[in-house]
PDB file of C-alpha atoms in Angstrom:
ATOM      1  CA  MET A 347     395.672  50.744 -54.738  1.00 48.00           C
ATOM      2  CA  ASN A 348     396.874  51.715 -51.275  1.00 52.00           C
ATOM      3  CA  HIS A 349     393.921  51.863 -48.913  1.00 53.00           C
ATOM      4  CA  PRO A 350     393.990  54.039 -45.784  1.00 48.00           C
ATOM      5  CA  GLU A 351     394.182  50.970 -43.516  1.00 50.00           C
ATOM      6  CA  ASN A 352     397.534  50.022 -45.077  1.00 50.00           C
ATOM      7  CA  SER A 353     399.094  53.427 -44.464  1.00 48.00           C
ATOM      8  CA  SER A 354     401.761  53.795 -41.814  1.00 69.00           C
ATOM      9  CA  ALA A 355     400.830  55.224 -38.439  1.00 73.00           C
ATOM     10  CA  GLY A 356     402.874  58.322 -39.241  1.00 75.00           C
ATOM     11  CA  SER A 357     401.010  58.907 -42.480  1.00 81.00           C
ATOM     12  CA  ARG A 358     397.677  58.498 -40.746  1.00 85.00           C
ATOM     13  CA  TRP A 359     398.577  61.097 -38.135  1.00 90.00           C
ATOM     14  CA  LYS A 360     399.674  63.464 -40.903  1.00 90.00           C
ATOM     15  CA  GLY A 361     396.294  62.854 -42.495  1.00 89.00           C
ATOM     16  CA  TYR A 362     394.574  63.745 -39.232  1.00 90.00           C
ATOM     17  CA  CYS A 363     396.648  66.938 -39.010  1.00 92.00           C
ATOM     18  CA  ALA A 364     395.730  67.841 -42.597  1.00 92.00           C
ATOM     19  CA  ALA A 365     392.042  67.307 -41.852  1.00 89.00           C
ATOM     20  CA  THR A 366     392.330  69.469 -38.725  1.00 91.00           C
ATOM     21  CA  LEU A 367     393.867  72.311 -40.732  1.00 93.00           C
ATOM     22  CA  VAL A 368     391.011  72.038 -43.192  1.00 90.00           C
ATOM     23  CA  VAL A 369     388.577  72.613 -40.315  1.00 88.00           C
ATOM     24  CA  PHE A 370     390.273  75.912 -39.462  1.00 90.00           C
ATOM     25  CA  ILE A 371     390.550  76.972 -43.112  1.00 92.00           C
ATOM     26  CA  TRP A 372     386.924  76.244 -43.958  1.00 86.00           C
ATOM     27  CA  SER A 373     385.565  77.694 -40.731  1.00 92.00           C
ATOM     28  CA  GLY A 374     387.160  80.975 -41.754  1.00 93.00           C
ATOM     29  CA  TRP A 375     386.005  80.473 -45.325  1.00 93.00           C
ATOM     30  CA  LEU A 376     382.367  80.330 -44.189  1.00 93.00           C
ATOM     31  CA  VAL A 377     382.666  83.785 -42.655  1.00 94.00           C
ATOM     32  CA  VAL A 378     384.642  85.228 -45.575  1.00 95.00           C
ATOM     33  CA  SER A 379     382.172  83.820 -48.110  1.00 94.00           C
ATOM     34  CA  ARG A 380     379.150  85.116 -46.198  1.00 93.00           C
ATOM     35  CA  SER A 381     380.831  88.522 -46.013  1.00 94.00           C
ATOM     36  CA  GLY A 382     381.564  88.422 -49.743  1.00 94.00           C
ATOM     37  CA  ALA A 383     378.004  87.435 -50.621  1.00 93.00           C
ATOM     38  CA  LYS A 384     376.702  90.417 -48.629  1.00 91.00           C
ATOM     39  CA  SER A 385     379.134  92.819 -50.343  1.00 94.00           C
ATOM     40  CA  ALA A 386     378.825  94.536 -53.724  1.00 95.00           C
ATOM     41  CA  LEU A 387     380.612  91.607 -55.356  1.00 96.00           C
ATOM     42  CA  THR A 388     378.370  89.070 -57.078  1.00 97.00           C
ATOM     43  CA  ILE A 389     378.660  85.346 -56.430  1.00 97.00           C
ATOM     44  CA  TYR A 390     380.036  85.073 -59.972  1.00 98.00           C
ATOM     45  CA  ASP A 391     382.816  87.483 -59.032  1.00 97.00           C
ATOM     46  CA  LEU A 392     383.623  85.304 -56.020  1.00 96.00           C
ATOM     47  CA  ALA A 393     383.772  82.217 -58.235  1.00 96.00           C
ATOM     48  CA  LEU A 394     386.011  84.020 -60.725  1.00 96.00           C
ATOM     49  CA  ILE A 395     388.385  85.048 -57.943  1.00 95.00           C
ATOM     50  CA  ARG A 396     388.438  81.516 -56.561  1.00 93.00           C
ATOM     51  CA  TYR A 397     389.457  79.913 -59.844  1.00 95.00           C
ATOM     52  CA  CYS A 398     391.523  82.553 -61.627  1.00 95.00           C
ATOM     53  CA  VAL A 399     393.772  83.639 -58.752  1.00 93.00           C
ATOM     54  CA  SER A 400     394.583  80.056 -57.817  1.00 91.00           C
ATOM     55  CA  SER A 401     395.173  79.112 -61.462  1.00 94.00           C
ATOM     56  CA  ILE A 402     397.839  81.810 -61.827  1.00 94.00           C
ATOM     57  CA  ILE A 403     399.859  80.045 -59.145  1.00 92.00           C
ATOM     58  CA  ALA A 404     398.915  76.541 -60.266  1.00 93.00           C
ATOM     59  CA  LEU A 405     399.631  76.944 -63.998  1.00 96.00           C
ATOM     60  CA  PRO A 406     403.471  76.843 -63.835  1.00 96.00           C
ATOM     61  CA  ILE A 407     403.310  73.771 -61.590  1.00 94.00           C
ATOM     62  CA  VAL A 408     400.855  72.038 -63.898  1.00 96.00           C
ATOM     63  CA  LEU A 409     402.916  72.819 -67.002  1.00 97.00           C
ATOM     64  CA  TYR A 410     406.047  71.477 -65.314  1.00 97.00           C
ATOM     65  CA  TYR A 411     404.594  68.168 -64.065  1.00 96.00           C
ATOM     66  CA  ARG A 412     402.062  67.623 -66.889  1.00 96.00           C
ATOM     67  CA  PRO A 413     399.598  65.621 -64.774  1.00 96.00           C
ATOM     68  CA  TRP A 414     397.247  65.084 -67.707  1.00 95.00           C
ATOM     69  CA  LYS A 415     399.658  62.449 -69.041  1.00 94.00           C
ATOM     70  CA  SER A 416     398.934  60.139 -66.102  1.00 92.00           C
ATOM     71  CA  MET A 417     395.223  60.897 -65.794  1.00 95.00           C
ATOM     72  CA  PRO A 418     392.561  59.460 -68.128  1.00 96.00           C
ATOM     73  CA  VAL A 419     390.423  62.012 -69.922  1.00 96.00           C
ATOM     74  CA  ASN A 420     387.212  60.791 -68.307  1.00 96.00           C
ATOM     75  CA  ARG A 421     388.688  61.337 -64.836  1.00 96.00           C
ATOM     76  CA  ILE A 422     389.918  64.804 -65.777  1.00 97.00           C
ATOM     77  CA  PHE A 423     386.384  65.598 -66.899  1.00 97.00           C
ATOM     78  CA  TRP A 424     384.631  64.282 -63.789  1.00 97.00           C
ATOM     79  CA  VAL A 425     387.034  65.759 -61.254  1.00 96.00           C
ATOM     80  CA  SER A 426     386.796  69.119 -63.031  1.00 97.00           C
ATOM     81  CA  ILE A 427     382.990  68.915 -62.908  1.00 97.00           C
ATOM     82  CA  LEU A 428     382.926  67.978 -59.219  1.00 96.00           C
ATOM     83  CA  LEU A 429     385.104  71.005 -58.376  1.00 95.00           C
ATOM     84  CA  SER A 430     383.549  73.262 -61.014  1.00 95.00           C
ATOM     85  CA  PRO A 431     381.543  76.503 -60.811  1.00 95.00           C
ATOM     86  CA  LEU A 432     378.444  74.301 -60.663  1.00 96.00           C
ATOM     87  CA  TYR A 433     379.612  73.252 -57.204  1.00 96.00           C
ATOM     88  CA  ILE A 434     380.927  76.564 -55.935  1.00 95.00           C
ATOM     89  CA  LEU A 435     377.989  78.654 -57.191  1.00 97.00           C
ATOM     90  CA  LEU A 436     375.616  76.402 -55.260  1.00 97.00           C
ATOM     91  CA  VAL A 437     377.614  77.190 -52.138  1.00 95.00           C
ATOM     92  CA  PHE A 438     378.018  80.929 -52.767  1.00 96.00           C
ATOM     93  CA  GLY A 439     374.335  81.121 -53.672  1.00 96.00           C
ATOM     94  CA  GLY A 440     373.510  79.608 -50.306  1.00 94.00           C
ATOM     95  CA  PHE A 441     375.258  82.478 -48.543  1.00 94.00           C
ATOM     96  CA  LEU A 442     372.856  84.920 -50.208  1.00 93.00           C
ATOM     97  CA  PHE A 443     369.961  83.414 -48.255  1.00 90.00           C
ATOM     98  CA  ALA A 444     371.369  81.778 -45.121  1.00 86.00           C
ATOM     99  CA  PRO A 445     373.854  82.777 -42.394  1.00 85.00           C
ATOM    100  CA  ALA A 446     377.404  81.444 -42.232  1.00 88.00           C
ATOM    101  CA  ALA A 447     376.555  78.890 -39.540  1.00 82.00           C
ATOM    102  CA  HIS A 448     374.000  77.271 -41.859  1.00 82.00           C
ATOM    103  CA  GLY A 449     376.721  76.825 -44.462  1.00 87.00           C
ATOM    104  CA  GLY A 450     378.704  74.797 -41.975  1.00 83.00           C
ATOM    105  CA  VAL A 451     375.665  72.775 -40.955  1.00 79.00           C
ATOM    106  CA  PHE A 452     374.181  71.932 -44.340  1.00 82.00           C
ATOM    107  CA  MET A 453     377.391  71.611 -46.325  1.00 84.00           C
ATOM    108  CA  ASN A 454     380.035  70.251 -43.951  1.00 78.00           C
ATOM    109  CA  GLY A 455     377.736  68.796 -41.320  1.00 77.00           C
ATOM    110  CA  VAL A 456     376.078  66.314 -43.667  1.00 80.00           C
ATOM    111  CA  LEU A 457     379.297  65.272 -45.429  1.00 80.00           C
ATOM    112  CA  PRO A 458     379.865  62.086 -43.364  1.00 78.00           C
ATOM    113  CA  ALA A 459     376.376  60.749 -44.092  1.00 80.00           C
ATOM    114  CA  ILE A 460     376.547  61.534 -47.804  1.00 86.00           C
ATOM    115  CA  THR A 461     380.111  60.222 -48.111  1.00 85.00           C
ATOM    116  CA  LEU A 462     379.234  56.914 -46.463  1.00 84.00           C
ATOM    117  CA  LEU A 463     376.207  56.658 -48.772  1.00 86.00           C
ATOM    118  CA  VAL A 464     378.358  57.302 -51.841  1.00 90.00           C
ATOM    119  CA  GLY A 465     380.878  54.707 -50.639  1.00 86.00           C
ATOM    120  CA  TRP A 466     378.088  52.173 -50.184  1.00 87.00           C
ATOM    121  CA  VAL A 467     376.558  52.800 -53.623  1.00 89.00           C
ATOM    122  CA  TRP A 468     379.831  53.114 -55.558  1.00 90.00           C
ATOM    123  CA  LEU A 469     382.149  50.720 -53.713  1.00 86.00           C
ATOM    124  CA  SER A 470     379.695  48.542 -51.782  1.00 84.00           C
ATOM    125  CA  GLU A 471     381.424  49.622 -48.565  1.00 82.00           C
ATOM    126  CA  LEU A 472     379.402  48.602 -45.541  1.00 82.00           C
ATOM    127  CA  PRO A 473     379.860  51.110 -42.714  1.00 83.00           C
ATOM    128  CA  PHE A 474     380.476  49.796 -39.223  1.00 82.00           C
ATOM    129  CA  THR A 475     377.828  50.184 -36.548  1.00 86.00           C
ATOM    130  CA  LYS A 476     379.917  52.868 -34.825  1.00 86.00           C
ATOM    131  CA  GLN A 477     380.037  54.860 -38.042  1.00 85.00           C
ATOM    132  CA  ILE A 478     376.271  54.673 -38.400  1.00 87.00           C
ATOM    133  CA  TRP A 479     375.755  55.875 -34.829  1.00 90.00           C
ATOM    134  CA  GLY A 480     378.312  58.604 -35.449  1.00 87.00           C
ATOM    135  CA  VAL A 481     376.354  59.815 -38.461  1.00 86.00           C
ATOM    136  CA  VAL A 482     373.142  59.777 -36.392  1.00 90.00           C
ATOM    137  CA  LEU A 483     374.776  61.940 -33.720  1.00 89.00           C
ATOM    138  CA  ILE A 484     376.218  64.317 -36.322  1.00 81.00           C
ATOM    139  CA  ILE A 485     372.805  64.740 -37.916  1.00 82.00           C
ATOM    140  CA  LEU A 486     371.277  65.277 -34.469  1.00 88.00           C
ATOM    141  CA  GLY A 487     373.844  67.940 -33.629  1.00 81.00           C
ATOM    142  CA  THR A 488     373.473  69.747 -36.931  1.00 73.00           C
ATOM    143  CA  GLY A 489     369.688  69.557 -36.660  1.00 77.00           C
ATOM    144  CA  MET A 490     369.785  71.124 -33.206  1.00 80.00           C
ATOM    145  CA  ALA A 491     371.970  73.931 -34.519  1.00 68.00           C
ATOM    146  CA  THR A 492     369.530  74.536 -37.355  1.00 68.00           C
ATOM    147  CA  ILE A 493     366.390  74.794 -35.234  1.00 72.00           C
ATOM    148  CA  ASP A 494     368.068  76.888 -32.552  1.00 65.00           C
ATOM    149  CA  ALA A 495     365.350  79.355 -31.665  1.00 45.00           C
ATOM    150  CA  SER A 496     367.811  82.115 -30.827  1.00 47.00           C
ATOM    151  CA  SER A 497     369.751  81.939 -34.086  1.00 51.00           C
ATOM    152  CA  LEU A 498     369.131  84.374 -36.917  1.00 52.00           C
ATOM    153  CA  SER A 499     365.728  83.853 -38.449  1.00 57.00           C
ATOM    154  CA  LEU A 500     365.733  84.457 -42.183  1.00 58.00           C
ATOM    155  CA  THR A 501     362.586  83.852 -44.220  1.00 69.00           C
ATOM    156  CA  ASP A 502     364.442  82.422 -47.205  1.00 77.00           C
ATOM    157  CA  SER A 503     367.153  80.558 -45.300  1.00 80.00           C
ATOM    158  CA  TRP A 504     365.705  77.215 -46.445  1.00 82.00           C
ATOM    159  CA  ILE A 505     366.696  78.126 -50.004  1.00 89.00           C
ATOM    160  CA  GLY A 506     370.279  78.628 -48.897  1.00 90.00           C
ATOM    161  CA  ASP A 507     370.157  75.377 -46.931  1.00 86.00           C
ATOM    162  CA  LEU A 508     369.119  73.429 -50.040  1.00 91.00           C
ATOM    163  CA  LEU A 509     371.876  75.072 -52.076  1.00 96.00           C
ATOM    164  CA  PHE A 510     374.425  74.140 -49.398  1.00 94.00           C
ATOM    165  CA  LEU A 511     373.151  70.563 -49.476  1.00 91.00           C
ATOM    166  CA  GLY A 512     373.675  70.461 -53.240  1.00 95.00           C
ATOM    167  CA  GLY A 513     377.254  71.613 -52.759  1.00 95.00           C
ATOM    168  CA  ALA A 514     377.773  68.902 -50.141  1.00 92.00           C
ATOM    169  CA  ILE A 515     376.684  66.225 -52.610  1.00 94.00           C
ATOM    170  CA  PHE A 516     379.234  67.448 -55.160  1.00 95.00           C
ATOM    171  CA  PHE A 517     382.054  67.465 -52.622  1.00 91.00           C
ATOM    172  CA  SER A 518     381.169  64.094 -51.082  1.00 91.00           C
ATOM    173  CA  ILE A 519     381.393  62.420 -54.478  1.00 94.00           C
ATOM    174  CA  TYR A 520     384.706  64.192 -55.075  1.00 93.00           C
ATOM    175  CA  MET A 521     386.157  62.879 -51.809  1.00 86.00           C
ATOM    176  CA  VAL A 522     385.254  59.279 -52.617  1.00 91.00           C
ATOM    177  CA  ALA A 523     386.565  59.678 -56.171  1.00 92.00           C
ATOM    178  CA  GLY A 524     389.786  61.145 -54.796  1.00 88.00           C
ATOM    179  CA  ARG A 525     390.434  58.004 -52.769  1.00 85.00           C
ATOM    180  CA  VAL A 526     389.328  55.512 -55.423  1.00 91.00           C
ATOM    181  CA  TRP A 527     391.304  57.168 -58.208  1.00 92.00           C
ATOM    182  CA  GLN A 528     394.235  58.167 -55.971  1.00 89.00           C
ATOM    183  CA  ILE A 529     394.140  61.717 -57.302  1.00 90.00           C
ATOM    184  CA  THR A 530     397.427  63.551 -56.802  1.00 88.00           C
ATOM    185  CA  PRO A 531     397.808  67.166 -55.662  1.00 85.00           C
ATOM    186  CA  VAL A 532     399.060  68.251 -59.093  1.00 92.00           C
ATOM    187  CA  GLN A 533     396.060  66.634 -60.753  1.00 94.00           C
ATOM    188  CA  ILE A 534     393.849  68.651 -58.411  1.00 91.00           C
ATOM    189  CA  LEU A 535     395.623  71.840 -59.472  1.00 92.00           C
ATOM    190  CA  LEU A 536     394.937  70.934 -63.101  1.00 96.00           C
ATOM    191  CA  CYS A 537     391.261  70.083 -62.638  1.00 95.00           C
ATOM    192  CA  GLY A 538     390.250  72.277 -59.719  1.00 92.00           C
ATOM    193  CA  SER A 539     392.023  75.477 -60.747  1.00 93.00           C
ATOM    194  CA  VAL A 540     393.395  75.652 -64.293  1.00 96.00           C
ATOM    195  CA  ILE A 541     390.672  73.902 -66.291  1.00 97.00           C
ATOM    196  CA  ASN A 542     387.845  75.570 -64.393  1.00 97.00           C
ATOM    197  CA  ALA A 543     389.462  78.999 -64.723  1.00 97.00           C
ATOM    198  CA  VAL A 544     389.833  78.559 -68.492  1.00 97.00           C
ATOM    199  CA  CYS A 545     386.213  77.436 -68.823  1.00 97.00           C
ATOM    200  CA  PHE A 546     384.619  79.944 -66.457  1.00 98.00           C
ATOM    201  CA  PHE A 547     386.409  83.191 -67.356  1.00 97.00           C
ATOM    202  CA  PRO A 548     384.885  83.666 -70.840  1.00 97.00           C
ATOM    203  CA  VAL A 549     381.415  82.828 -69.499  1.00 98.00           C
ATOM    204  CA  TRP A 550     381.797  85.400 -66.723  1.00 98.00           C
ATOM    205  CA  PHE A 551     383.245  88.026 -69.082  1.00 97.00           C
ATOM    206  CA  LEU A 552     380.523  87.687 -71.718  1.00 97.00           C
ATOM    207  CA  PHE A 553     377.356  86.883 -69.812  1.00 97.00           C
ATOM    208  CA  LEU A 554     377.475  87.313 -66.029  1.00 97.00           C
ATOM    209  CA  PRO A 555     376.885  90.404 -63.854  1.00 97.00           C
ATOM    210  CA  THR A 556     379.776  91.840 -61.869  1.00 96.00           C
ATOM    211  CA  GLY A 557     380.265  94.214 -58.980  1.00 96.00           C
ATOM    212  CA  PHE A 558     384.002  94.775 -59.243  1.00 95.00           C
ATOM    213  CA  GLN A 559     383.551  98.428 -60.181  1.00 94.00           C
ATOM    214  CA  ILE A 560     381.618  99.338 -57.035  1.00 94.00           C
ATOM    215  CA  ALA A 561     383.095  96.919 -54.498  1.00 94.00           C
ATOM    216  CA  GLU A 562     384.946  98.250 -51.469  1.00 93.00           C
ATOM    217  CA  ARG A 563     388.706  97.817 -51.711  1.00 93.00           C
ATOM    218  CA  SER A 564     388.827  95.995 -48.368  1.00 92.00           C
ATOM    219  CA  ASP A 565     386.190  93.495 -49.525  1.00 92.00           C
ATOM    220  CA  LEU A 566     388.016  92.928 -52.787  1.00 94.00           C
ATOM    221  CA  LEU A 567     391.416  92.388 -51.156  1.00 94.00           C
ATOM    222  CA  LEU A 568     389.972  89.976 -48.595  1.00 93.00           C
ATOM    223  CA  GLN A 569     388.291  87.882 -51.266  1.00 94.00           C
ATOM    224  CA  LEU A 570     391.347  87.950 -53.544  1.00 92.00           C
ATOM    225  CA  PHE A 571     393.536  86.615 -50.750  1.00 90.00           C
ATOM    226  CA  TYR A 572     391.221  84.145 -49.066  1.00 90.00           C
ATOM    227  CA  GLN A 573     389.021  82.896 -51.914  1.00 88.00           C
ATOM    228  CA  GLY A 574     391.858  82.914 -54.415  1.00 84.00           C
ATOM    229  CA  LEU A 575     394.548  81.184 -52.383  1.00 86.00           C
ATOM    230  CA  ILE A 576     393.373  79.472 -49.217  1.00 87.00           C
ATOM    231  CA  PRO A 577     390.474  77.098 -50.027  1.00 80.00           C
ATOM    232  CA  ASN A 578     391.105  76.331 -53.695  1.00 70.00           C
ATOM    233  CA  LEU A 579     394.843  75.708 -53.299  1.00 78.00           C
ATOM    234  CA  ILE A 580     395.796  74.924 -49.730  1.00 86.00           C
ATOM    235  CA  GLY A 581     392.400  73.616 -48.643  1.00 85.00           C
ATOM    236  CA  ILE A 582     391.800  71.298 -51.602  1.00 78.00           C
ATOM    237  CA  LEU A 583     395.347  69.919 -51.433  1.00 81.00           C
ATOM    238  CA  LEU A 584     394.974  69.202 -47.719  1.00 89.00           C
ATOM    239  CA  VAL A 585     391.644  67.478 -48.319  1.00 83.00           C
ATOM    240  CA  THR A 586     393.200  65.353 -51.062  1.00 81.00           C
ATOM    241  CA  TYR A 587     396.092  64.317 -48.812  1.00 87.00           C
ATOM    242  CA  SER A 588     393.737  63.552 -45.948  1.00 87.00           C
ATOM    243  CA  VAL A 589     391.473  61.407 -48.132  1.00 83.00           C
ATOM    244  CA  ARG A 590     394.453  59.426 -49.431  1.00 83.00           C
ATOM    245  CA  THR A 591     395.796  58.715 -45.934  1.00 87.00           C
ATOM    246  CA  ILE A 592     392.818  58.345 -43.573  1.00 86.00           C
ATOM    247  CA  GLY A 593     389.961  57.800 -46.041  1.00 82.00           C
ATOM    248  CA  SER A 594     386.997  59.832 -47.194  1.00 74.00           C
ATOM    249  CA  PRO A 595     384.585  58.983 -44.316  1.00 74.00           C
ATOM    250  CA  ALA A 596     387.113  60.046 -41.671  1.00 79.00           C
ATOM    251  CA  THR A 597     387.981  63.194 -43.622  1.00 80.00           C
ATOM    252  CA  ALA A 598     384.302  64.017 -43.957  1.00 72.00           C
ATOM    253  CA  ALA A 599     383.850  63.515 -40.224  1.00 74.00           C
ATOM    254  CA  PHE A 600     386.622  65.974 -39.397  1.00 80.00           C
ATOM    255  CA  MET A 601     385.125  68.476 -41.795  1.00 73.00           C
ATOM    256  CA  ALA A 602     381.829  68.107 -39.953  1.00 69.00           C
ATOM    257  CA  ALA A 603     383.516  70.059 -37.153  1.00 76.00           C
ATOM    258  CA  VAL A 604     383.353  73.101 -39.407  1.00 81.00           C
ATOM    259  CA  PRO A 605     379.841  74.011 -38.178  1.00 79.00           C
ATOM    260  CA  ALA A 606     381.260  74.541 -34.695  1.00 81.00           C
ATOM    261  CA  GLY A 607     384.173  76.621 -35.950  1.00 87.00           C
ATOM    262  CA  GLY A 608     381.976  78.546 -38.341  1.00 87.00           C
ATOM    263  CA  THR A 609     379.405  79.244 -35.633  1.00 82.00           C
ATOM    264  CA  ILE A 610     382.043  80.605 -33.271  1.00 86.00           C
ATOM    265  CA  LEU A 611     383.656  82.791 -35.939  1.00 90.00           C
ATOM    266  CA  SER A 612     380.335  84.069 -37.265  1.00 88.00           C
ATOM    267  CA  PHE A 613     379.393  85.024 -33.701  1.00 86.00           C
ATOM    268  CA  LEU A 614     382.689  86.842 -33.147  1.00 90.00           C
ATOM    269  CA  ILE A 615     383.008  88.506 -36.557  1.00 91.00           C
ATOM    270  CA  LEU A 616     379.540  88.774 -38.119  1.00 87.00           C
ATOM    271  CA  ASP A 617     377.509  89.004 -34.907  1.00 84.00           C
ATOM    272  CA  GLU A 618     375.384  86.017 -35.992  1.00 79.00           C
ATOM    273  CA  ALA A 619     374.902  84.666 -32.481  1.00 74.00           C
ATOM    274  CA  PRO A 620     373.461  81.193 -31.768  1.00 72.00           C
ATOM    275  CA  GLY A 621     371.342  80.460 -28.718  1.00 74.00           C
ATOM    276  CA  TRP A 622     371.990  77.888 -26.028  1.00 78.00           C
ATOM    277  CA  VAL A 623     370.582  75.058 -28.187  1.00 79.00           C
ATOM    278  CA  GLY A 624     373.153  75.922 -30.835  1.00 74.00           C
ATOM    279  CA  TRP A 625     375.996  75.653 -28.348  1.00 79.00           C
ATOM    280  CA  VAL A 626     374.663  72.388 -26.854  1.00 84.00           C
ATOM    281  CA  SER A 627     374.457  70.928 -30.363  1.00 80.00           C
ATOM    282  CA  LEU A 628     378.260  70.859 -30.451  1.00 77.00           C
ATOM    283  CA  ILE A 629     378.255  67.959 -27.955  1.00 85.00           C
ATOM    284  CA  PRO A 630     376.564  65.269 -30.100  1.00 88.00           C
ATOM    285  CA  LEU A 631     378.285  66.717 -33.151  1.00 77.00           C
ATOM    286  CA  THR A 632     381.747  66.246 -31.651  1.00 75.00           C
ATOM    287  CA  ILE A 633     380.977  62.734 -30.362  1.00 85.00           C
ATOM    288  CA  GLY A 634     379.650  61.755 -33.781  1.00 82.00           C
ATOM    289  CA  ILE A 635     382.774  63.090 -35.473  1.00 74.00           C
ATOM    290  CA  LEU A 636     384.983  60.975 -33.216  1.00 74.00           C
ATOM    291  CA  LEU A 637     382.919  57.824 -33.797  1.00 81.00           C
ATOM    292  CA  VAL A 638     383.174  58.124 -37.574  1.00 75.00           C
ATOM    293  CA  ALA A 639     386.778  59.348 -37.676  1.00 66.00           C
ATOM    294  CA  LEU A 640     388.219  56.738 -35.317  1.00 67.00           C
ATOM    295  CA  SER A 641     386.435  53.818 -36.974  1.00 68.00           C
ATOM    296  CA  ARG A 642     388.232  52.096 -39.788  1.00 57.00           C
ATOM    297  CA  ARG A 643     386.906  52.393 -43.310  1.00 51.00           C
ATOM    298  CA  GLY A 644     383.782  50.388 -44.006  1.00 46.00           C
ATOM    299  CA  ARG A 645     383.991  46.737 -45.021  1.00 46.00           C
ATOM    300  CA  VAL A 646     384.252  46.323 -48.782  1.00 43.00           C
ATOM    301  CA  ARG A 647     382.219  43.646 -50.494  1.00 42.00           C
ATOM    302  CA  LEU A 648     383.016  44.536 -54.083  1.00 37.00           C
ATOM    303  CA  ALA A 649     384.995  47.582 -55.140  1.00 39.00           C
ATOM    304  CA  LYS A 650     383.539  49.006 -58.318  1.00 43.00           C
ATOM    305  CA  GLN A 651     386.151  51.292 -59.808  1.00 43.00           C
ATOM    306  CA  LEU A 652     385.668  53.302 -62.963  1.00 46.00           C
TER     307      LEU A 652
END
């Protein structure tokens, strides 16, 4: 297995570029998802769009390369579960209760801590001291953003925060699994798009409420384009490449910058303005990101691979 530390310098820089693009993509996704959750569309409609639109594009590629031939059934199952509607409905459900900035804080902001924990439990990877301090600073920054007295005060926002945290756990495990199993982009298209679309569509059609009939055309077109194409195709592929080249802790650290991007965009687009504490929180957050991202992957005592 090729570990991130054995990658060429060029590949590592490409991994950093991929992770940076993910920050921009997911910062925008926070705003788009919050907007979708507040529209006439249900969160089940958003999930359907996410999986079915991307699967239309992914299916010909999957049929051509047949990635299932090189991927054990148990890995197909677990990767599909980690990227399944169970994960995405936790996230979309969070946007029903909490503002976009909270999605960045409680989903992306805690990713480095959870990812390092998963690496320690699964692979016995011991994080370096710098990584630990980086996680502390990231948690401090995200905590400051959360308690910002001038931010939007929603009575039920804690429910959304817990749902976001659940989504973060799913995605942290996926990122570690992606590195350990060396998951390829085509395998992600199979598991993340095609399989989940096939499984979710009949459930949505038979049992779940929908708002397609009453949704505004502008809302529908925005969600079809952004939810259907950007995060589930481009975003997931970039995350997979980044994990394979610079490692899951570093990728998670870059993605922890999403709270800053999401806060700025939500202020500009949704008028969800943070106070001065929210802006100051970006300082420890950024320093923490750099500490985790620029440290090499944790020391491995015993790699336990499935």
